Amino acid sequence: MVNTAESTSASEARSESADGLDAVPGAQAAAARRGGKARIALIGTGGRSEMYIRAIFDKHADTAELVAFSDVNPGRVEFYQQLIQELGAPGPVASFDPADLTAFIQANNIDRVIVTTPDYTHADYIVESLRAGADVVVEKPLTIDAEGCRRITQAVHETGRNVVVTFNYRYSPRNSALKEIIQSGVIGKVTSVDFSWVLDTVHGADYFRRWHREKKNSGGLLIHKASHHFDLVNWWIDDVPERVFASGGLKFYGDKNAAERGLGPRPERGTPDADASAAGTSGSAKDPFALDLREDERLKALFLDNEHYDGYRRDQDVFTGGITIEDNLALVVEYQGGPRLSYSLNAHSPWEGYRVAVNGTEGRAELEVVERAAVLHSTDKKTVVDPSATPVEEEDAIRRNGERLVVQRHWEAAYEVPIVNGEGGHGGGDELLLSDLFNGPGEDPLGRPSGYLDGLRSVSVGIAGNRSLETSLPVRIADLDLGIDLRRGK
């Protein structure tokens, strides 16, 4: 059993508002008409929910009220009950059974539902919330397959309600800086994009020990992880993907790869059982791929202490059988306006970060980001899973954590574009995203607020990529039957 944890351009968003497809959150408007706060229900009390809960009880307490939260695991609900008390709440927040979502929305005048559940459940909760009368904020990805896209599309059109997909990478200052360069025209008309993303053996490995390891749950990394990256490209170049060819496979993790490398027998999970721990026979401290949940107070409280409710194991070994997602991927994506994207993803790199180069008729822009320069087995920072959300200081003699945006026009010397970061996760981008969510987006020349069409366009690349992996053929997104033609002017 799994746990329940884990743009269109500004002008296009305005043109779609008459059809109820815009990114402007209607919950603020409904609350304003009542003269009060937006009434919010959150479903899925795993790791991703904490950002929203803290925001509601802190900086955005004047515009939002958390009426209730829900999870199939009552232990995780209790974990967040304790957190909100620490945040100064006057009393516990209501909770409800996920099976009663419709009834709870309607009985409690819920304006908006925040969905932070596993990817395969997104479509169900989005559609149910919309039909019950609430807007939706959902963690990426919007959904994992074409059927989910069709159902969401139909519900949006029938209800006229809003769905916001939280693409926080857009708000990261370095990504916004690249958008500004491209939008300014300094490199001319975009002709192609080269994009390489590497996940290290801490962050990358984590997708192979959780529910993500089965494609039926996550859609694989092409959807769960890369939907962020495809959205960035769609937004950076202000274009729409049309055709995808993909290649990839499971080349590092999994039992077969472990056997080929002679790794030998391994425990099924990283946290030793009580007997092994008492006997002092735990080997996880010497195994860089083992996650011992006892070493992280938060993971222990959220998952290990609550296994008895649903049997979900957060710390499965990355070299066991049953993994159905890929760890090495390469794609070519053709866009409606003519550019091509060459994309690669590796989930077992010794360092973490990304490199993107945007080629144009007048020059080239290059962004290089190092989020963790090295995974050093001797450090005690192994449980910092995502270094973009929680910056780390690990560096080696050659590679340095940091970022650099360089622009070079034809027949001119290169120059570096300064990047100014703020406080908080993703260089301060999370704070900007939360402000747009809870206060309503203002005028944004970069068009960062995202609507459901942005979510559809990002997952469409992953869905087409998965089909291409199955068939070894290029796939046209228009042939996926997503419930709407995502091309512009169609």
GROMACS .gro file of C-alpha atoms in nm:
model
  490
    1MET     CA    1   0.000   0.000   0.000
    2VAL     CA    2   0.127   0.347  -0.084
    3ASN     CA    3   0.124   0.657   0.131
    4THR     CA    4  -0.068   0.976   0.065
    5ALA     CA    5   0.237   1.197   0.091
    6GLU     CA    6   0.414   1.317  -0.148
    7SER     CA    7   0.171   2.861  -1.830
    8THR     CA    8   0.022   2.939  -2.037
    9SER     CA    9   0.173   3.284  -2.106
   10ALA     CA   10   0.018   3.577  -1.925
   11SER     CA   11  -0.164   3.686  -2.241
   12GLU     CA   12  -0.290   3.332  -2.306
   13ALA     CA   13  -0.411   3.301  -1.947
   14ARG     CA   14  -0.613   3.621  -1.988
   15SER     CA   15  -0.761   3.505  -2.317
   16GLU     CA   16  -0.874   3.177  -2.158
   17SER     CA   17  -1.033   3.333  -1.850
   18ALA     CA   18  -1.374   3.355  -2.012
   19ASP     CA   19  -1.379   2.974  -2.036
   20GLY     CA   20  -1.280   2.921  -1.674
   21LEU     CA   21  -0.936   2.797  -1.773
   22ASP     CA   22  -0.724   3.076  -1.631
   23ALA     CA   23  -0.465   3.044  -1.356
   24VAL     CA   24  -0.626   3.308  -1.132
   25PRO     CA   25  -0.747   3.129  -0.818
   26GLY     CA   26  -1.123   3.169  -0.784
   27ALA     CA   27  -1.107   3.084  -0.415
   28GLN     CA   28  -0.982   3.434  -0.336
   29ALA     CA   29  -1.274   3.585  -0.526
   30ALA     CA   30  -1.524   3.364  -0.343
   31ALA     CA   31  -1.373   3.455  -0.006
   32ALA     CA   32  -1.376   3.824  -0.094
   33ARG     CA   33  -1.745   3.807  -0.180
   34ARG     CA   34  -1.810   3.658   0.163
   35GLY     CA   35  -1.582   3.913   0.325
   36GLY     CA   36  -1.362   3.643   0.478
   37LYS     CA   37  -1.076   3.406   0.424
   38ALA     CA   38  -1.053   3.130   0.165
   39ARG     CA   39  -1.172   2.808   0.329
   40ILE     CA   40  -0.925   2.533   0.250
   41ALA     CA   41  -0.922   2.155   0.288
   42LEU     CA   42  -0.599   1.964   0.236
   43ILE     CA   43  -0.584   1.599   0.135
   44GLY     CA   44  -0.262   1.402   0.173
   45THR     CA   45  -0.061   1.466   0.491
   46GLY     CA   46   0.279   1.344   0.377
   47GLY     CA   47   0.598   1.537   0.320
   48ARG     CA   48   0.470   1.782   0.058
   49SER     CA   49   0.182   1.912   0.270
   50GLU     CA   50   0.397   2.086   0.529
   51MET     CA   51   0.485   2.383   0.307
   52TYR     CA   52   0.116   2.468   0.263
   53ILE     CA   53   0.022   2.410   0.626
   54ARG     CA   54   0.303   2.635   0.751
   55ALA     CA   55   0.207   2.905   0.499
   56ILE     CA   56  -0.158   2.903   0.607
   57PHE     CA   57  -0.073   2.935   0.977
   58ASP     CA   58   0.202   3.193   0.923
   59LYS     CA   59   0.238   3.448   0.644
   60HIS     CA   60  -0.098   3.382   0.482
   61ALA     CA   61  -0.315   3.347   0.790
   62ASP     CA   62  -0.497   3.667   0.689
   63THR     CA   63  -0.621   3.526   0.355
   64ALA     CA   64  -0.657   3.151   0.413
   65GLU     CA   65  -0.807   2.921   0.674
   66LEU     CA   66  -0.727   2.550   0.697
   67VAL     CA   67  -1.067   2.404   0.776
   68ALA     CA   68  -0.955   2.040   0.770
   69PHE     CA   69  -0.709   1.788   0.640
   70SER     CA   70  -0.741   1.426   0.541
   71ASP     CA   71  -0.532   1.113   0.490
   72VAL     CA   72  -0.586   0.739   0.477
   73ASN     CA   73  -0.324   0.715   0.754
   74PRO     CA   74  -0.449   0.862   1.085
   75GLY     CA   75  -0.097   0.869   1.227
   76ARG     CA   76   0.015   1.126   0.973
   77VAL     CA   77  -0.292   1.334   1.043
   78GLU     CA   78  -0.195   1.335   1.409
   79PHE     CA   79   0.162   1.437   1.316
   80TYR     CA   80   0.030   1.756   1.157
   81GLN     CA   81  -0.216   1.814   1.440
   82GLN     CA   82   0.088   1.842   1.664
   83LEU     CA   83   0.264   2.071   1.416
   84ILE     CA   84  -0.024   2.319   1.397
   85GLN     CA   85  -0.029   2.338   1.776
   86GLU     CA   86   0.340   2.429   1.763
   87LEU     CA   87   0.249   2.694   1.505
   88GLY     CA   88   0.010   2.855   1.750
   89ALA     CA   89  -0.328   2.720   1.641
   90PRO     CA   90  -0.595   2.769   1.909
   91GLY     CA   91  -0.702   2.406   1.881
   92PRO     CA   92  -0.696   2.099   1.656
   93VAL     CA   93  -0.810   2.119   1.296
   94ALA     CA   94  -1.092   1.896   1.179
   95SER     CA   95  -1.012   1.581   0.986
   96PHE     CA   96  -1.223   1.365   0.760
   97ASP     CA   97  -1.209   1.037   0.569
   98PRO     CA   98  -1.088   1.083   0.208
   99ALA     CA   99  -1.388   0.879   0.100
  100ASP     CA  100  -1.610   1.160   0.232
  101LEU     CA  101  -1.444   1.440   0.032
  102THR     CA  102  -1.755   1.550  -0.160
  103ALA     CA  103  -1.975   1.559   0.147
  104PHE     CA  104  -1.716   1.750   0.347
  105ILE     CA  105  -1.666   2.013   0.075
  106GLN     CA  106  -2.036   2.077   0.042
  107ALA     CA  107  -2.117   2.071   0.414
  108ASN     CA  108  -1.836   2.309   0.505
  109ASN     CA  109  -1.836   2.563   0.219
  110ILE     CA  110  -1.483   2.471   0.111
  111ASP     CA  111  -1.345   2.712  -0.148
  112ARG     CA  112  -1.031   2.522  -0.237
  113VAL     CA  113  -0.882   2.176  -0.197
  114ILE     CA  114  -0.503   2.133  -0.186
  115VAL     CA  115  -0.402   1.790  -0.319
  116THR     CA  116  -0.068   1.648  -0.200
  117THR     CA  117  -0.137   1.277  -0.248
  118PRO     CA  118   0.045   1.020  -0.466
  119ASP     CA  119   0.036   1.102  -0.835
  120TYR     CA  120  -0.200   0.824  -0.942
  121THR     CA  121  -0.473   0.962  -0.712
  122HIS     CA  122  -0.457   1.320  -0.843
  123ALA     CA  123  -0.718   1.285  -1.116
  124ASP     CA  124  -0.972   1.129  -0.878
  125TYR     CA  125  -0.937   1.398  -0.613
  126ILE     CA  126  -0.922   1.685  -0.864
  127VAL     CA  127  -1.236   1.575  -1.047
  128GLU     CA  128  -1.427   1.503  -0.727
  129SER     CA  129  -1.332   1.839  -0.576
  130LEU     CA  130  -1.431   2.033  -0.887
  131ARG     CA  131  -1.767   1.860  -0.913
  132ALA     CA  132  -1.829   1.916  -0.541
  133GLY     CA  133  -1.785   2.291  -0.592
  134ALA     CA  134  -1.425   2.369  -0.495
  135ASP     CA  135  -1.122   2.496  -0.684
  136VAL     CA  136  -0.805   2.285  -0.667
  137VAL     CA  137  -0.436   2.338  -0.602
  138VAL     CA  138  -0.238   2.027  -0.691
  139GLU     CA  139   0.127   1.931  -0.662
  140LYS     CA  140   0.285   1.841  -0.991
  141PRO     CA  141   0.223   1.630  -1.187
  142LEU     CA  142  -0.136   1.709  -1.276
  143THR     CA  143  -0.196   1.338  -1.341
  144ILE     CA  144  -0.007   1.040  -1.482
  145ASP     CA  145  -0.193   0.923  -1.792
  146ALA     CA  146  -0.418   1.021  -2.081
  147GLU     CA  147  -0.733   0.900  -1.906
  148GLY     CA  148  -0.665   1.128  -1.612
  149CYS     CA  149  -0.611   1.420  -1.850
  150ARG     CA  150  -0.945   1.355  -2.022
  151ARG     CA  151  -1.133   1.336  -1.694
  152ILE     CA  152  -0.981   1.656  -1.557
  153THR     CA  153  -1.039   1.841  -1.884
  154GLN     CA  154  -1.405   1.740  -1.887
  155ALA     CA  155  -1.456   1.840  -1.522
  156VAL     CA  156  -1.293   2.181  -1.574
  157HIS     CA  157  -1.511   2.254  -1.876
  158GLU     CA  158  -1.830   2.135  -1.708
  159THR     CA  159  -1.777   2.315  -1.378
  160GLY     CA  160  -1.585   2.626  -1.488
  161ARG     CA  161  -1.370   2.595  -1.176
  162ASN     CA  162  -0.995   2.650  -1.147
  163VAL     CA  163  -0.705   2.408  -1.117
  164VAL     CA  164  -0.359   2.542  -1.027
  165VAL     CA  165  -0.054   2.316  -1.067
  166THR     CA  166   0.227   2.432  -0.839
  167PHE     CA  167   0.528   2.461  -1.068
  168ASN     CA  168   0.758   2.620  -0.812
  169TYR     CA  169   1.063   2.588  -1.041
  170ARG     CA  170   0.927   2.878  -1.247
  171TYR     CA  171   0.967   3.103  -0.945
  172SER     CA  172   1.329   3.010  -0.879
  173PRO     CA  173   1.533   3.326  -0.953
  174ARG     CA  174   1.777   3.149  -1.187
  175ASN     CA  175   1.496   3.005  -1.398
  176SER     CA  176   1.316   3.338  -1.402
  177ALA     CA  177   1.641   3.506  -1.512
  178LEU     CA  178   1.671   3.270  -1.809
  179LYS     CA  179   1.307   3.340  -1.899
  180GLU     CA  180   1.381   3.713  -1.896
  181ILE     CA  181   1.678   3.666  -2.129
  182ILE     CA  182   1.479   3.461  -2.379
  183GLN     CA  183   1.175   3.689  -2.358
  184SER     CA  184   1.391   3.998  -2.416
  185GLY     CA  185   1.491   3.870  -2.760
  186VAL     CA  186   1.863   3.912  -2.694
  187ILE     CA  187   1.937   3.566  -2.839
  188GLY     CA  188   1.679   3.601  -3.115
  189LYS     CA  189   1.423   3.340  -3.213
  190VAL     CA  190   1.476   3.012  -3.028
  191THR     CA  191   1.582   2.725  -3.253
  192SER     CA  192   1.671   2.451  -3.004
  193VAL     CA  193   1.720   2.366  -2.637
  194ASP     CA  194   1.969   2.123  -2.482
  195PHE     CA  195   1.866   2.025  -2.130
  196SER     CA  196   2.046   1.775  -1.905
  197TRP     CA  197   1.929   1.702  -1.550
  198VAL     CA  198   2.121   1.479  -1.309
  199LEU     CA  199   1.990   1.345  -0.979
  200ASP     CA  200   2.253   1.220  -0.738
  201THR     CA  201   2.270   0.895  -0.544
  202VAL     CA  202   2.082   1.052  -0.253
  203HIS     CA  203   1.797   1.234  -0.426
  204GLY     CA  204   1.780   1.010  -0.733
  205ALA     CA  205   1.791   0.691  -0.527
  206ASP     CA  206   1.497   0.811  -0.318
  207TYR     CA  207   1.254   0.765  -0.608
  208PHE     CA  208   1.347   0.398  -0.617
  209ARG     CA  209   1.269   0.322  -0.252
  210ARG     CA  210   0.926   0.491  -0.231
  211TRP     CA  211   0.591   0.446  -0.405
  212HIS     CA  212   0.737   0.620  -0.711
  213ARG     CA  213   0.930   0.303  -0.801
  214GLU     CA  214   0.618   0.156  -0.965
  215LYS     CA  215   0.510   0.328  -1.284
  216LYS     CA  216   0.143   0.261  -1.210
  217ASN     CA  217   0.180   0.495  -0.910
  218SER     CA  218   0.395   0.775  -1.052
  219GLY     CA  219   0.406   0.747  -1.429
  220GLY     CA  220   0.783   0.710  -1.392
  221LEU     CA  221   1.037   0.990  -1.373
  222LEU     CA  222   0.925   1.122  -1.712
  223ILE     CA  223   0.606   1.233  -1.540
  224HIS     CA  224   0.672   1.259  -1.169
  225LYS     CA  225   1.004   1.442  -1.193
  226ALA     CA  226   1.046   1.561  -1.550
  227SER     CA  227   0.704   1.730  -1.567
  228HIS     CA  228   0.882   2.012  -1.380
  229HIS     CA  229   1.148   2.024  -1.649
  230PHE     CA  230   0.912   2.005  -1.944
  231ASP     CA  231   0.704   2.284  -1.792
  232LEU     CA  232   1.017   2.496  -1.763
  233VAL     CA  233   1.098   2.451  -2.131
  234ASN     CA  234   0.738   2.513  -2.240
  235TRP     CA  235   0.738   2.832  -2.032
  236TRP     CA  236   1.091   2.945  -2.119
  237ILE     CA  237   1.033   2.934  -2.495
  238ASP     CA  238   0.656   3.008  -2.481
  239ASP     CA  239   0.573   2.717  -2.708
  240VAL     CA  240   0.371   2.395  -2.717
  241PRO     CA  241   0.515   2.042  -2.752
  242GLU     CA  242   0.387   1.840  -3.048
  243ARG     CA  243   0.589   1.522  -3.098
  244VAL     CA  244   0.810   1.311  -2.871
  245PHE     CA  245   1.063   1.034  -2.922
  246ALA     CA  246   1.203   0.867  -2.611
  247SER     CA  247   1.464   0.610  -2.519
  248GLY     CA  248   1.561   0.481  -2.176
  249GLY     CA  249   1.565   0.204  -1.923
  250LEU     CA  250   1.649   0.081  -1.574
  251LYS     CA  251   2.028   0.066  -1.592
  252PHE     CA  252   2.153   0.116  -1.236
  253TYR     CA  253   1.890   0.038  -0.970
  254GLY     CA  254   1.691  -0.284  -0.934
  255ASP     CA  255   1.782  -0.643  -0.854
  256LYS     CA  256   1.910  -0.740  -1.198
  257ASN     CA  257   2.157  -0.452  -1.214
  258ALA     CA  258   2.271  -0.526  -0.860
  259ALA     CA  259   2.333  -0.890  -0.949
  260GLU     CA  260   2.531  -0.793  -1.259
  261ARG     CA  261   2.758  -0.577  -1.045
  262GLY     CA  262   2.797  -0.848  -0.784
  263LEU     CA  263   2.643  -0.657  -0.494
  264GLY     CA  264   2.530  -0.975  -0.323
  265PRO     CA  265   2.231  -1.028  -0.089
  266ARG     CA  266   2.075  -0.713   0.056
  267PRO     CA  267   1.808  -0.640   0.318
  268GLU     CA  268   1.467  -0.545   0.183
  269ARG     CA  269   1.471  -0.211   0.362
  270GLY     CA  270   1.714   0.038   0.508
  271THR     CA  271   1.579   0.051   0.863
  272PRO     CA  272   1.685  -0.259   1.057
  273ASP     CA  273   1.419  -0.451   1.249
  274ALA     CA  274   1.409  -0.429   1.626
  275ASP     CA  275   1.604  -0.751   1.681
  276ALA     CA  276   1.886  -0.650   1.445
  277SER     CA  277   1.903  -0.306   1.603
  278ALA     CA  278   1.919  -0.448   1.955
  279ALA     CA  279   2.192  -0.690   1.852
  280GLY     CA  280   2.392  -0.411   1.692
  281THR     CA  281   2.393  -0.584   1.354
  282SER     CA  282   2.259  -0.293   1.149
  283GLY     CA  283   2.461  -0.242   0.834
  284SER     CA  284   2.275   0.066   0.707
  285ALA     CA  285   2.533   0.311   0.843
  286LYS     CA  286   2.790   0.169   0.602
  287ASP     CA  287   2.554   0.143   0.305
  288PRO     CA  288   2.519   0.471   0.113
  289PHE     CA  289   2.200   0.346  -0.055
  290ALA     CA  290   2.019   0.249   0.266
  291LEU     CA  291   1.780   0.493   0.430
  292ASP     CA  292   1.750   0.428   0.803
  293LEU     CA  293   1.434   0.613   0.902
  294ARG     CA  294   1.548   0.627   1.264
  295GLU     CA  295   1.824   0.871   1.164
  296ASP     CA  296   1.576   1.139   1.056
  297GLU     CA  297   1.333   1.253   1.324
  298ARG     CA  298   1.075   1.379   1.077
  299LEU     CA  299   1.079   1.070   0.853
  300LYS     CA  300   1.057   0.847   1.157
  301ALA     CA  301   0.757   1.035   1.294
  302LEU     CA  302   0.576   1.054   0.960
  303PHE     CA  303   0.640   0.707   0.825
  304LEU     CA  304   0.818   0.454   1.047
  305ASP     CA  305   0.597   0.524   1.348
  306ASN     CA  306   0.283   0.493   1.133
  307GLU     CA  307   0.357   0.179   0.932
  308HIS     CA  308   0.119  -0.022   1.146
  309TYR     CA  309  -0.176   0.170   0.998
  310ASP     CA  310  -0.121   0.097   0.629
  311GLY     CA  311   0.196  -0.111   0.587
  312TYR     CA  312   0.368   0.153   0.375
  313ARG     CA  313   0.748   0.132   0.380
  314ARG     CA  314   0.933   0.456   0.302
  315ASP     CA  315   1.277   0.290   0.304
  316GLN     CA  316   1.266   0.002   0.053
  317ASP     CA  317   1.602  -0.109  -0.084
  318VAL     CA  318   1.677   0.042  -0.424
  319PHE     CA  319   1.825  -0.287  -0.549
  320THR     CA  320   1.522  -0.510  -0.492
  321GLY     CA  321   1.282  -0.639  -0.754
  322GLY     CA  322   0.953  -0.477  -0.846
  323ILE     CA  323   1.096  -0.150  -0.981
  324THR     CA  324   0.919  -0.062  -1.306
  325ILE     CA  325   1.046   0.292  -1.371
  326GLU     CA  326   1.356   0.402  -1.563
  327ASP     CA  327   1.669   0.564  -1.421
  328ASN     CA  328   1.825   0.675  -1.754
  329LEU     CA  329   1.616   0.866  -2.008
  330ALA     CA  330   1.667   1.065  -2.326
  331LEU     CA  331   1.404   1.251  -2.532
  332VAL     CA  332   1.371   1.459  -2.844
  333VAL     CA  333   1.069   1.690  -2.835
  334GLU     CA  334   0.945   1.888  -3.135
  335TYR     CA  335   0.754   2.211  -3.072
  336GLN     CA  336   0.471   2.372  -3.263
  337GLY     CA  337   0.676   2.683  -3.335
  338GLY     CA  338   0.973   2.489  -3.471
  339PRO     CA  339   1.227   2.450  -3.186
  340ARG     CA  340   1.350   2.110  -3.074
  341LEU     CA  341   1.435   2.000  -2.723
  342SER     CA  342   1.707   1.746  -2.651
  343TYR     CA  343   1.652   1.625  -2.293
  344SER     CA  344   1.827   1.374  -2.070
  345LEU     CA  345   1.776   1.255  -1.714
  346ASN     CA  346   2.012   1.046  -1.504
  347ALA     CA  347   1.914   0.932  -1.153
  348HIS     CA  348   2.246   0.797  -1.022
  349SER     CA  349   2.490   1.083  -1.070
  350PRO     CA  350   2.771   1.161  -0.819
  351TRP     CA  351   2.653   1.525  -0.818
  352GLU     CA  352   2.318   1.697  -0.860
  353GLY     CA  353   2.211   1.983  -1.081
  354TYR     CA  354   2.132   2.073  -1.440
  355ARG     CA  355   2.264   2.236  -1.751
  356VAL     CA  356   2.048   2.402  -2.011
  357ALA     CA  357   2.152   2.579  -2.329
  358VAL     CA  358   1.904   2.775  -2.540
  359ASN     CA  359   2.014   2.842  -2.896
  360GLY     CA  360   1.867   3.130  -3.090
  361THR     CA  361   1.911   3.308  -3.421
  362GLU     CA  362   2.112   3.583  -3.248
  363GLY     CA  363   2.312   3.384  -2.994
  364ARG     CA  364   2.298   3.142  -2.701
  365ALA     CA  365   2.210   3.142  -2.330
  366GLU     CA  366   2.359   2.885  -2.093
  367LEU     CA  367   2.247   2.812  -1.738
  368GLU     CA  368   2.450   2.576  -1.521
  369VAL     CA  369   2.335   2.484  -1.171
  370VAL     CA  370   2.514   2.269  -0.913
  371GLU     CA  371   2.283   2.192  -0.622
  372ARG     CA  372   2.506   1.934  -0.454
  373ALA     CA  373   2.865   1.918  -0.576
  374ALA     CA  374   2.936   1.574  -0.434
  375VAL     CA  375   2.776   1.297  -0.234
  376LEU     CA  376   3.041   1.235   0.028
  377HIS     CA  377   2.978   0.916   0.219
  378SER     CA  378   3.169   1.045   0.518
  379THR     CA  379   2.930   1.335   0.585
  380ASP     CA  380   2.624   1.330   0.808
  381LYS     CA  381   2.405   1.505   0.548
  382LYS     CA  382   2.288   1.194   0.367
  383THR     CA  383   1.925   1.247   0.465
  384VAL     CA  384   1.905   1.590   0.295
  385VAL     CA  385   1.719   1.439   0.004
  386ASP     CA  386   1.641   1.738  -0.220
  387PRO     CA  387   1.928   1.990  -0.224
  388SER     CA  388   1.726   2.244  -0.424
  389ALA     CA  389   1.470   2.269  -0.143
  390THR     CA  390   1.723   2.231   0.140
  391PRO     CA  391   2.059   2.374   0.027
  392VAL     CA  392   2.372   2.185   0.132
  393GLU     CA  393   2.734   2.292   0.151
  394GLU     CA  394   2.904   1.976   0.028
  395GLU     CA  395   3.178   2.064  -0.221
  396ASP     CA  396   3.488   1.897  -0.356
  397ALA     CA  397   3.813   2.043  -0.483
  398ILE     CA  398   3.683   2.081  -0.839
  399ARG     CA  399   3.307   2.129  -0.836
  400ARG     CA  400   3.133   2.407  -0.642
  401ASN     CA  401   2.770   2.452  -0.544
  402GLY     CA  402   2.622   2.746  -0.729
  403GLU     CA  403   2.469   2.876  -1.048
  404ARG     CA  404   2.581   3.069  -1.352
  405LEU     CA  405   2.385   3.222  -1.638
  406VAL     CA  406   2.595   3.320  -1.940
  407VAL     CA  407   2.476   3.490  -2.257
  408GLN     CA  408   2.673   3.523  -2.578
  409ARG     CA  409   2.550   3.687  -2.895
  410HIS     CA  410   2.701   3.609  -3.232
  411TRP     CA  411   3.034   3.787  -3.290
  412GLU     CA  412   3.039   3.921  -2.934
  413ALA     CA  413   3.211   3.825  -2.610
  414ALA     CA  414   3.013   3.630  -2.350
  415TYR     CA  415   2.879   3.801  -2.040
  416GLU     CA  416   2.736   3.675  -1.713
  417VAL     CA  417   2.386   3.765  -1.595
  418PRO     CA  418   2.359   3.821  -1.216
  419ILE     CA  419   2.109   3.606  -1.027
  420VAL     CA  420   1.963   3.743  -0.704
  421ASN     CA  421   1.826   3.481  -0.467
  422GLY     CA  422   1.581   3.528  -0.184
  423GLU     CA  423   1.523   3.344   0.141
  424GLY     CA  424   1.369   2.999   0.156
  425GLY     CA  425   1.347   2.696  -0.069
  426HIS     CA  426   1.434   2.714  -0.438
  427GLY     CA  427   1.617   3.043  -0.397
  428GLY     CA  428   1.312   3.213  -0.250
  429GLY     CA  429   1.087   3.084  -0.527
  430ASP     CA  430   0.862   2.894  -0.288
  431GLU     CA  431   0.768   3.216  -0.108
  432LEU     CA  432   0.672   3.382  -0.436
  433LEU     CA  433   0.462   3.082  -0.537
  434LEU     CA  434   0.280   3.075  -0.204
  435SER     CA  435   0.207   3.445  -0.230
  436ASP     CA  436   0.046   3.393  -0.570
  437LEU     CA  437  -0.155   3.100  -0.437
  438PHE     CA  438  -0.290   3.264  -0.124
  439ASN     CA  439  -0.304   3.632  -0.223
  440GLY     CA  440  -0.388   3.590  -0.590
  441PRO     CA  441  -0.135   3.658  -0.867
  442GLY     CA  442  -0.074   4.015  -0.968
  443GLU     CA  443   0.065   4.138  -1.296
  444ASP     CA  444   0.361   3.917  -1.386
  445PRO     CA  445   0.548   3.996  -1.707
  446LEU     CA  446   0.707   3.650  -1.690
  447GLY     CA  447   0.372   3.468  -1.672
  448ARG     CA  448   0.476   3.242  -1.383
  449PRO     CA  449   0.131   3.153  -1.239
  450SER     CA  450   0.026   2.825  -1.397
  451GLY     CA  451  -0.313   2.681  -1.482
  452TYR     CA  452  -0.437   2.337  -1.572
  453LEU     CA  453  -0.338   2.374  -1.938
  454ASP     CA  454   0.022   2.416  -1.826
  455GLY     CA  455  -0.016   2.098  -1.624
  456LEU     CA  456  -0.158   1.918  -1.926
  457ARG     CA  457   0.120   2.037  -2.156
  458SER     CA  458   0.391   1.930  -1.914
  459VAL     CA  459   0.256   1.579  -1.849
  460SER     CA  460   0.172   1.535  -2.218
  461VAL     CA  461   0.545   1.512  -2.292
  462GLY     CA  462   0.590   1.242  -2.028
  463ILE     CA  463   0.281   1.049  -2.138
  464ALA     CA  464   0.399   1.059  -2.499
  465GLY     CA  465   0.748   0.963  -2.384
  466ASN     CA  466   0.617   0.659  -2.198
  467ARG     CA  467   0.425   0.548  -2.505
  468SER     CA  468   0.736   0.598  -2.716
  469LEU     CA  469   0.933   0.381  -2.472
  470GLU     CA  470   0.673   0.108  -2.519
  471THR     CA  471   0.659   0.127  -2.898
  472SER     CA  472   1.009   0.251  -2.992
  473LEU     CA  473   0.833   0.502  -3.216
  474PRO     CA  474   0.782   0.880  -3.209
  475VAL     CA  475   0.446   0.985  -3.066
  476ARG     CA  476   0.235   1.288  -3.157
  477ILE     CA  477   0.074   1.450  -2.855
  478ALA     CA  478  -0.240   1.523  -3.058
  479ASP     CA  479  -0.285   1.145  -3.093
  480LEU     CA  480  -0.294   1.086  -2.715
  481ASP     CA  481  -0.661   1.188  -2.683
  482LEU     CA  482  -0.614   1.411  -2.378
  483GLY     CA  483  -0.962   1.563  -2.408
  484ILE     CA  484  -0.837   1.887  -2.561
  485ASP     CA  485  -0.608   1.993  -2.845
  486LEU     CA  486  -0.320   2.161  -2.666
  487ARG     CA  487  -0.182   2.328  -2.978
  488ARG     CA  488  -0.238   2.700  -3.009
  489GLY     CA  489  -0.484   2.817  -3.268
  490LYS     CA  490  -0.652   2.477  -3.283
   0.00000   0.00000   0.00000
